[in-house]
Amino acid sequence: MTDQLVAAADASLDATWWRQACVYQIYPRSFADSNSDGLGDIAGVTSRIDYLAKLGVDAIWLSPFYPSALADGGYDVADYRNVHPQLGTLDDFDVMVEAAHGAGIKVIVDIVPNHTSDLHEWFVEALASEPGSAARNRYIFRDGTGPDGAEPPSDWVSHFGGSAWTRVPDGQWYLHLFARAQPDLNWDNREVRDDFLYTLRFWSDRGVDGFRVDVAHALAKDLSEPLRSSTSLDANLPLDGSDPLYDRDEVHEIFAEWRQVFNSYDPPRTAVAEAWAPTERRALYARPTELGQAFNFDLVKVDFDADEFRAVITTCLAEAELTGASSTWVLSNHDIVRHTTRFGLPKGTDLQDWLMTHGTSPKVDAEAGLRRARAASLLMLALPGSAYLYQGEELGLLEVADLPGEALQDPIWERTGNERKGRDGCRVPLPWSHTGESFGFGEGSAWLPQPEQFAASSVLAQDGKAGSTLELYREALRLRRQLQSAEELTWVGGESPEVVHFVRPGGWHCVTNFGSEPVALPEGVVRLSSAPLQGATIPAETTVWLTDWPSV
Ligand code: GLC
Ligand code: CA
């Protein structure tokens, strides 16, 4: 090939890097604390780039690190174009991006367009301005109903519990689909739209490779009077886009504009939608003319069960094909109970109820949970498309279910009158070492208490240890790079219904035994397994990778 052709091939490869990437989610406040103030920070991420490179991830996605009052762990953004002073500076951010890129790791940031923080200068100005003013029109202010307008404008409820409306001193109400400190923006306002286009350019100009788009399905709302009831929060949304709050057709005009910004860069910036839309409509967000990819959270909802995994994989691959996007896979993130714990609980356990028992009833079978989580992760990593990992899953961390009430920071705890604990249990700072006050997270104590069992799961305790979960992930990611080719999957049948077996182009087989009895090992060269093999069988609840050809 001529140099020119090689360059062109590299460039096109670069433009599609995201299609089968392994993206590692960093929850910055809980990743690594460089100055020992108890809070993870940007310099902490920089200090661990070597770790991430050795793990073998293609990209990191950082949850919000922007100035924020932390009313919702940073998803209440006070300034979209800056770094929270406690987490560092824009210079620290640039250093981090340079270090990541230097190690061949792309950087994705989180954009939160549905709402700002109540400390955002726009909201401060809105509160200080008259009803009907331009400043109020950047948000969703309405008069109340009932005598003296003392009742909220509609029956809409917040995701975190209670009414989605809060009254201000002059009698008007503003909408917040999440916490009170997260007022919803008015996306019918051109100024709001332009400001976000500017923010996308701001980070793209700083070298950011992509964006994760928070609550992407809620931006467009039908605010015509009288305000109509919303069908539901997440589930059972209508398939025709007729809900007044979620998944409306007009939302796609917004993302088509964003795509023009993404495509003005070389390589084009990527995006992934967090859109809790019905499966049938989720693909619309992933169109190449819009965000390009959408999270599928289907694996988050399944039990460790062959039929359920097979069904989810089939549906999601078909969905990706509709638009030419690649599929996404998620087992854990900062909003859900860690999958090691989920798979260690009896099938069908209500996780919120379970959390309210401090994780005591029913009891978690930690050993089974880890065994199943390792098998599920290895299966996920063999699928075509992008795999999104959540920090700590490579250590097999469990959910911390016994955090005391006074330690809890998730607004869900307060807004439900302490009836739901919320999401702190998966946000506990990472253990890097088995010693030290915060297990190497920083030198002092961490912002959320870590359990004693974190010592044994720490990076240092697992590093270089054959069979550890960390080494399993490292080897899986190394092999994944080698084995991954075209985005196809062919089912292989004929084994027990408890076995899920597929092959990728080039002869890479992934076989998971979901059952409780060993099954025969198919032919091929074993490359990796989530548990030690027993002779020519795959033990219960184990995934094996095999190839049709010998190792080189
Ligand atoms: C998304 C985030 C979640 C946050 C919410 C409101 O669902 O993942 O953490 O609380 O949006 O921004
Ligand atoms: Ca810090």
PDB file of N, CA and C and ligand atoms in Angstrom, residues 27 61 72 75-76 110 112 115 160 178 182 212 214-215 274 276 333-335 423 427, ligand 1:
ATOM      1  N   TYR A  27     -16.284   7.040  37.629  1.00  0.00           N
ATOM      2  CA  TYR A  27     -17.093   7.926  38.456  1.00  0.00           C
ATOM      3  C   TYR A  27     -16.052   8.753  39.224  1.00  0.00           C
ATOM      4  N   TRP A  61     -14.952   6.861  29.930  1.00  0.00           N
ATOM      5  CA  TRP A  61     -16.059   7.825  29.975  1.00  0.00           C
ATOM      6  C   TRP A  61     -16.088   8.344  31.402  1.00  0.00           C
ATOM      7  N   ASP A  72     -26.913  15.715  43.089  1.00  0.00           N
ATOM      8  CA  ASP A  72     -27.135  14.410  42.465  1.00  0.00           C
ATOM      9  C   ASP A  72     -25.799  13.894  41.920  1.00  0.00           C
ATOM     10  N   TYR A  75     -24.563  15.248  38.608  1.00  0.00           N
ATOM     11  CA  TYR A  75     -25.509  15.355  37.492  1.00  0.00           C
ATOM     12  C   TYR A  75     -26.389  16.602  37.664  1.00  0.00           C
ATOM     13  N   ASP A  76     -25.942  17.486  38.517  1.00  0.00           N
ATOM     14  CA  ASP A  76     -26.533  18.809  38.680  1.00  0.00           C
ATOM     15  C   ASP A  76     -25.396  19.778  38.352  1.00  0.00           C
ATOM     16  N   ASP A 110     -19.474  13.320  29.893  1.00  0.00           N
ATOM     17  CA  ASP A 110     -20.905  13.172  30.111  1.00  0.00           C
ATOM     18  C   ASP A 110     -21.566  14.539  29.926  1.00  0.00           C
ATOM     19  N   VAL A 112     -25.082  16.702  30.283  1.00  0.00           N
ATOM     20  CA  VAL A 112     -26.352  16.612  31.024  1.00  0.00           C
ATOM     21  C   VAL A 112     -27.289  17.720  30.534  1.00  0.00           C
ATOM     22  N   HIS A 115     -31.322  19.109  32.393  1.00  0.00           N
ATOM     23  CA  HIS A 115     -31.473  20.025  33.528  1.00  0.00           C
ATOM     24  C   HIS A 115     -30.119  20.593  33.899  1.00  0.00           C
ATOM     25  N   PHE A 160     -36.973  10.848  41.394  1.00  0.00           N
ATOM     26  CA  PHE A 160     -36.417  10.595  42.722  1.00  0.00           C
ATOM     27  C   PHE A 160     -37.504  10.647  43.800  1.00  0.00           C
ATOM     28  N   PHE A 178     -35.992  15.481  38.084  1.00  0.00           N
ATOM     29  CA  PHE A 178     -35.149  14.786  39.072  1.00  0.00           C
ATOM     30  C   PHE A 178     -35.230  15.565  40.390  1.00  0.00           C
ATOM     31  N   GLN A 182     -32.319  20.352  40.412  1.00  0.00           N
ATOM     32  CA  GLN A 182     -32.030  20.069  38.997  1.00  0.00           C
ATOM     33  C   GLN A 182     -33.167  20.584  38.101  1.00  0.00           C
ATOM     34  N   ARG A 212     -21.329  11.126  26.292  1.00  0.00           N
ATOM     35  CA  ARG A 212     -22.419  10.278  26.776  1.00  0.00           C
ATOM     36  C   ARG A 212     -23.537  11.262  27.115  1.00  0.00           C
ATOM     37  N   ASP A 214     -26.848  12.297  28.805  1.00  0.00           N
ATOM     38  CA  ASP A 214     -27.695  11.967  29.943  1.00  0.00           C
ATOM     39  C   ASP A 214     -29.180  12.198  29.624  1.00  0.00           C
ATOM     40  N   VAL A 215     -30.014  11.253  30.010  1.00  0.00           N
ATOM     41  CA  VAL A 215     -31.478  11.374  29.865  1.00  0.00           C
ATOM     42  C   VAL A 215     -31.869  11.962  28.502  1.00  0.00           C
ATOM     43  N   GLU A 274     -28.186   7.947  26.575  1.00  0.00           N
ATOM     44  CA  GLU A 274     -28.883   7.261  27.656  1.00  0.00           C
ATOM     45  C   GLU A 274     -30.363   7.550  27.419  1.00  0.00           C
ATOM     46  N   TRP A 276     -34.028   5.925  27.909  1.00  0.00           N
ATOM     47  CA  TRP A 276     -34.880   4.846  28.431  1.00  0.00           C
ATOM     48  C   TRP A 276     -36.164   4.818  27.619  1.00  0.00           C
ATOM     49  N   ASN A 333     -23.407  -0.003  36.087  1.00  0.00           N
ATOM     50  CA  ASN A 333     -23.012   1.405  35.996  1.00  0.00           C
ATOM     51  C   ASN A 333     -23.291   2.083  37.333  1.00  0.00           C
ATOM     52  N   HIS A 334     -23.181   3.398  37.358  1.00  0.00           N
ATOM     53  CA  HIS A 334     -23.287   4.125  38.626  1.00  0.00           C
ATOM     54  C   HIS A 334     -24.715   4.266  39.137  1.00  0.00           C
ATOM     55  N   ASP A 335     -25.677   3.724  38.402  1.00  0.00           N
ATOM     56  CA  ASP A 335     -27.081   3.855  38.808  1.00  0.00           C
ATOM     57  C   ASP A 335     -27.695   2.540  39.274  1.00  0.00           C
ATOM     58  N   ARG A 423     -28.474   4.953  45.180  1.00  0.00           N
ATOM     59  CA  ARG A 423     -27.408   4.345  44.397  1.00  0.00           C
ATOM     60  C   ARG A 423     -25.998   4.462  44.974  1.00  0.00           C
ATOM     61  N   ARG A 427     -21.194   3.288  44.343  1.00  0.00           N
ATOM     62  CA  ARG A 427     -20.336   4.456  44.116  1.00  0.00           C
ATOM     63  C   ARG A 427     -19.251   4.586  45.177  1.00  0.00           C
TER      64      ARG A 427
HETATM   65  C1  GLC B   1     -29.015   9.740  34.541  1.00  0.00           C
HETATM   66  C2  GLC B   1     -27.777   9.486  35.345  1.00  0.00           C
HETATM   67  C3  GLC B   1     -28.129   9.504  36.794  1.00  0.00           C
HETATM   68  C4  GLC B   1     -28.715  10.853  37.126  1.00  0.00           C
HETATM   69  C5  GLC B   1     -29.877  11.209  36.214  1.00  0.00           C
HETATM   70  C6  GLC B   1     -30.213  12.665  36.300  1.00  0.00           C
HETATM   71  O1  GLC B   1     -29.948   8.722  34.650  1.00  0.00           O
HETATM   72  O2  GLC B   1     -27.176   8.290  34.941  1.00  0.00           O
HETATM   73  O3  GLC B   1     -27.048   9.228  37.618  1.00  0.00           O
HETATM   74  O4  GLC B   1     -29.166  10.852  38.451  1.00  0.00           O
HETATM   75  O5  GLC B   1     -29.566  10.960  34.873  1.00  0.00           O
HETATM   76  O6  GLC B   1     -29.229  13.453  35.697  1.00  0.00           O
END
